[in-house]
XYZ file of C-alpha atoms in Angstrom:
250
model
C 122.771 -90.884 198.064
C 125.482 -88.999 199.357
C 123.907 -86.072 198.113
C 120.755 -86.565 198.897
C 121.683 -87.476 202.634
C 123.027 -84.429 202.979
C 119.232 -82.335 201.285
C 117.542 -84.468 203.751
C 119.388 -82.851 206.195
C 118.613 -79.169 205.020
C 115.792 -79.366 204.800
C 115.651 -80.574 208.758
C 117.525 -78.564 210.640
C 115.396 -75.677 211.033
C 115.864 -71.859 209.680
C 118.688 -69.928 211.924
C 117.268 -66.894 214.324
C 116.983 -63.342 213.224
C 118.040 -61.018 214.287
C 116.552 -59.892 217.614
C 114.808 -56.424 216.790
C 117.411 -53.652 217.873
C 116.382 -50.008 219.609
C 116.072 -47.022 217.764
C 116.233 -43.369 217.902
C 116.058 -39.953 216.744
C 116.325 -36.624 217.614
C 116.628 -32.555 217.172
C 118.267 -30.118 219.297
C 117.833 -26.797 217.583
C 119.551 -23.733 219.573
C 117.686 -20.224 219.768
C 120.975 -18.544 220.327
C 122.620 -19.454 216.560
C 119.048 -21.047 215.267
C 120.749 -24.418 214.642
C 119.136 -27.698 214.526
C 121.433 -30.450 214.452
C 120.558 -34.298 215.893
C 119.855 -37.603 213.252
C 117.087 -39.223 211.439
C 115.412 -35.824 212.137
C 113.138 -36.319 209.539
C 112.087 -39.812 209.906
C 108.595 -40.191 210.754
C 106.738 -42.265 213.214
C 103.803 -42.198 215.965
C 103.093 -40.168 217.857
C 102.267 -40.990 220.851
C 100.664 -37.522 223.187
C 102.699 -35.717 221.231
C 99.649 -34.710 218.846
C 98.481 -33.448 221.883
C 100.195 -30.262 221.039
C 98.375 -29.819 217.907
C 95.080 -30.525 219.797
C 95.633 -27.679 221.558
C 97.278 -25.563 219.059
C 93.470 -26.329 217.233
C 92.168 -25.514 220.130
C 93.565 -22.146 221.309
C 93.456 -20.961 217.133
C 90.328 -21.778 216.645
C 87.407 -21.995 218.119
C 89.038 -21.066 222.889
C 90.202 -21.928 225.599
C 88.354 -24.518 226.671
C 89.543 -26.055 230.861
C 90.507 -29.589 229.187
C 93.641 -28.215 227.854
C 94.994 -28.785 231.320
C 94.467 -31.942 232.151
C 95.750 -32.845 228.730
C 98.732 -31.827 228.253
C 99.319 -31.149 232.069
C 99.655 -35.095 232.301
C 98.613 -35.907 229.613
C 94.387 -36.980 229.583
C 93.873 -39.536 226.809
C 90.046 -38.301 227.045
C 90.718 -34.494 227.153
C 92.819 -35.025 224.114
C 90.034 -37.833 222.258
C 86.928 -34.578 223.333
C 89.288 -31.825 221.911
C 90.171 -34.301 218.610
C 86.865 -35.572 216.979
C 85.147 -31.955 218.147
C 87.967 -30.069 216.139
C 87.484 -32.042 213.017
C 89.184 -35.194 214.091
C 91.986 -36.560 211.829
C 91.565 -32.922 209.619
C 93.583 -31.191 212.232
C 96.009 -32.333 212.181
C 96.185 -31.263 208.291
C 94.675 -27.503 209.246
C 97.564 -27.541 211.657
C 99.721 -28.853 209.723
C 100.246 -26.417 206.894
C 99.560 -23.595 208.952
C 103.079 -24.782 210.948
C 104.209 -25.670 208.185
C 105.378 -29.163 209.162
C 107.291 -31.398 207.089
C 107.065 -34.827 208.048
C 103.326 -34.428 210.483
C 100.709 -36.689 208.268
C 97.139 -38.094 209.430
C 96.559 -41.132 210.730
C 94.955 -43.589 208.237
C 91.990 -44.327 210.985
C 90.362 -41.475 211.289
C 90.005 -42.596 215.471
C 93.470 -42.888 216.240
C 95.138 -39.882 216.676
C 98.068 -41.652 218.614
C 98.800 -42.803 215.098
C 99.513 -39.642 214.302
C 103.409 -39.102 211.574
C 105.603 -36.809 213.216
C 109.096 -36.343 213.077
C 111.252 -35.146 215.558
C 112.322 -31.996 213.280
C 108.420 -31.223 212.719
C 108.573 -31.617 217.255
C 110.627 -29.249 217.027
C 108.815 -26.204 214.464
C 105.877 -27.004 215.889
C 107.232 -25.353 219.234
C 109.417 -23.046 217.389
C 105.726 -22.747 216.555
C 104.113 -21.538 219.515
C 106.973 -19.404 221.009
C 108.075 -17.519 218.144
C 104.426 -17.637 215.961
C 101.401 -18.321 217.791
C 99.348 -15.488 219.566
C 100.663 -14.501 223.079
C 97.618 -16.576 224.385
C 98.742 -19.534 222.455
C 101.341 -19.071 223.832
C 100.922 -18.444 227.258
C 97.977 -21.139 227.602
C 100.624 -24.173 225.896
C 104.391 -22.931 227.898
C 102.716 -22.638 231.172
C 100.407 -25.830 231.193
C 104.467 -27.705 229.323
C 105.483 -26.297 232.086
C 103.542 -26.959 235.676
C 103.614 -30.678 233.764
C 102.816 -33.489 236.137
C 104.966 -36.549 237.018
C 101.929 -39.069 237.672
C 99.809 -39.015 233.871
C 96.602 -39.075 234.436
C 96.456 -42.575 233.242
C 99.129 -44.560 235.601
C 102.119 -43.814 234.536
C 105.856 -41.602 235.747
C 106.559 -38.709 232.588
C 109.907 -37.690 234.430
C 111.635 -39.614 232.903
C 113.264 -38.223 229.500
C 114.078 -34.205 229.733
C 112.438 -33.745 233.338
C 114.657 -36.188 234.232
C 117.941 -34.971 232.667
C 117.244 -31.251 232.348
C 116.596 -28.224 234.938
C 112.733 -27.370 234.954
C 111.984 -27.810 231.553
C 108.427 -27.498 230.115
C 107.411 -30.802 228.933
C 105.412 -32.629 226.657
C 106.037 -36.332 226.922
C 104.525 -39.531 224.473
C 104.452 -43.532 224.727
C 102.500 -46.406 223.515
C 102.675 -50.034 223.486
C 103.380 -50.724 227.143
C 99.874 -52.403 228.076
C 98.923 -51.126 231.762
C 101.566 -49.100 234.592
C 103.232 -52.726 236.601
C 103.271 -50.448 240.334
C 100.616 -46.563 238.967
C 101.886 -43.725 239.293
C 98.877 -42.582 240.998
C 95.422 -44.756 243.382
C 92.725 -44.301 240.600
C 94.152 -44.561 237.557
C 91.755 -43.188 234.349
C 91.257 -46.821 232.659
C 93.523 -46.569 229.058
C 91.348 -45.562 225.715
C 91.284 -49.156 223.618
C 93.299 -45.848 220.239
C 96.060 -45.852 222.481
C 97.085 -49.347 222.726
C 99.801 -49.946 220.502
C 101.461 -53.858 220.288
C 104.423 -53.382 218.183
C 106.775 -51.180 218.370
C 106.745 -49.568 221.948
C 107.002 -46.283 221.237
C 108.562 -43.189 223.575
C 108.924 -39.606 223.461
C 110.538 -36.934 225.081
C 109.430 -33.041 223.739
C 109.403 -29.558 225.475
C 112.654 -26.774 226.199
C 114.711 -25.481 228.470
C 117.010 -22.453 228.639
C 118.147 -22.282 224.859
C 116.804 -25.450 223.612
C 113.827 -27.242 221.860
C 114.638 -31.068 222.148
C 112.674 -33.557 220.298
C 113.977 -37.150 221.271
C 111.515 -39.884 220.051
C 111.707 -43.277 220.433
C 110.993 -47.247 219.260
C 111.607 -50.147 221.514
C 111.661 -54.477 220.861
C 108.151 -55.685 222.194
C 108.621 -56.604 225.246
C 110.783 -54.044 226.394
C 109.099 -52.733 230.095
C 108.309 -49.064 230.511
C 110.484 -48.459 232.923
C 113.250 -50.706 230.384
C 112.833 -47.185 228.008
C 112.040 -44.558 230.807
C 115.172 -45.051 231.017
C 117.732 -45.570 227.160
C 115.299 -41.377 226.377
C 116.608 -40.484 229.787
C 120.169 -41.282 229.162
C 119.588 -40.115 224.803
C 118.177 -37.204 226.402
C 121.181 -36.491 228.346
C 124.244 -37.296 226.052
C 122.022 -34.636 223.394
C 121.298 -31.971 225.895
C 124.883 -32.531 227.538
C 126.032 -27.977 228.693
C 122.855 -27.023 225.975
C 120.241 -27.598 229.298
């Protein structure tokens, strides 16, 4: 009798709560003087969000020439410009070609060819992409890409403030940011933000990345956050991590 009662009580007891998901980060820092890469989980695959726009720019510039849409795509992270160039440059094959040309180890095209933000990258590959632009690309390609990243705007075209991470933690960086899964901005950074394209929305594990150059370093900080994390909370965390990994470097 007591055994049956005990079993009934166990069966009716609520299941133990699952532990809350915790944020995660991976990062890589390349020292252009010592030529060393340091970091954490440097080869961990993570969806690129808007960091793939650097690959889009490389492919466009190296195979088809300059295009006026590259400027808003890189400076204000314009999704419409990126989507048009993505399609015109071969959809997911753009990633295959650029990854092969640059020698990226962890970069893979998205399973759904229309969702360019789901391209898989790693902190190591993001740093290697910047190295390619700075060290191997033609001068015209390097000047165009780095020139736009040096003039990146505070406000992105979709209304988000993209001054987190490197621009908040370092001095005069050239930078490209990425974010995904935060819905629409609560307080748009511009008066009339453009609507976000459908495939840039991700309701799982909001992502926020910062990447670029500062002084003699190339930096990539890629982060994922629990659902429900606000853009402001994620931005503060990315900036804090960036401050830690760039300390005494930039």
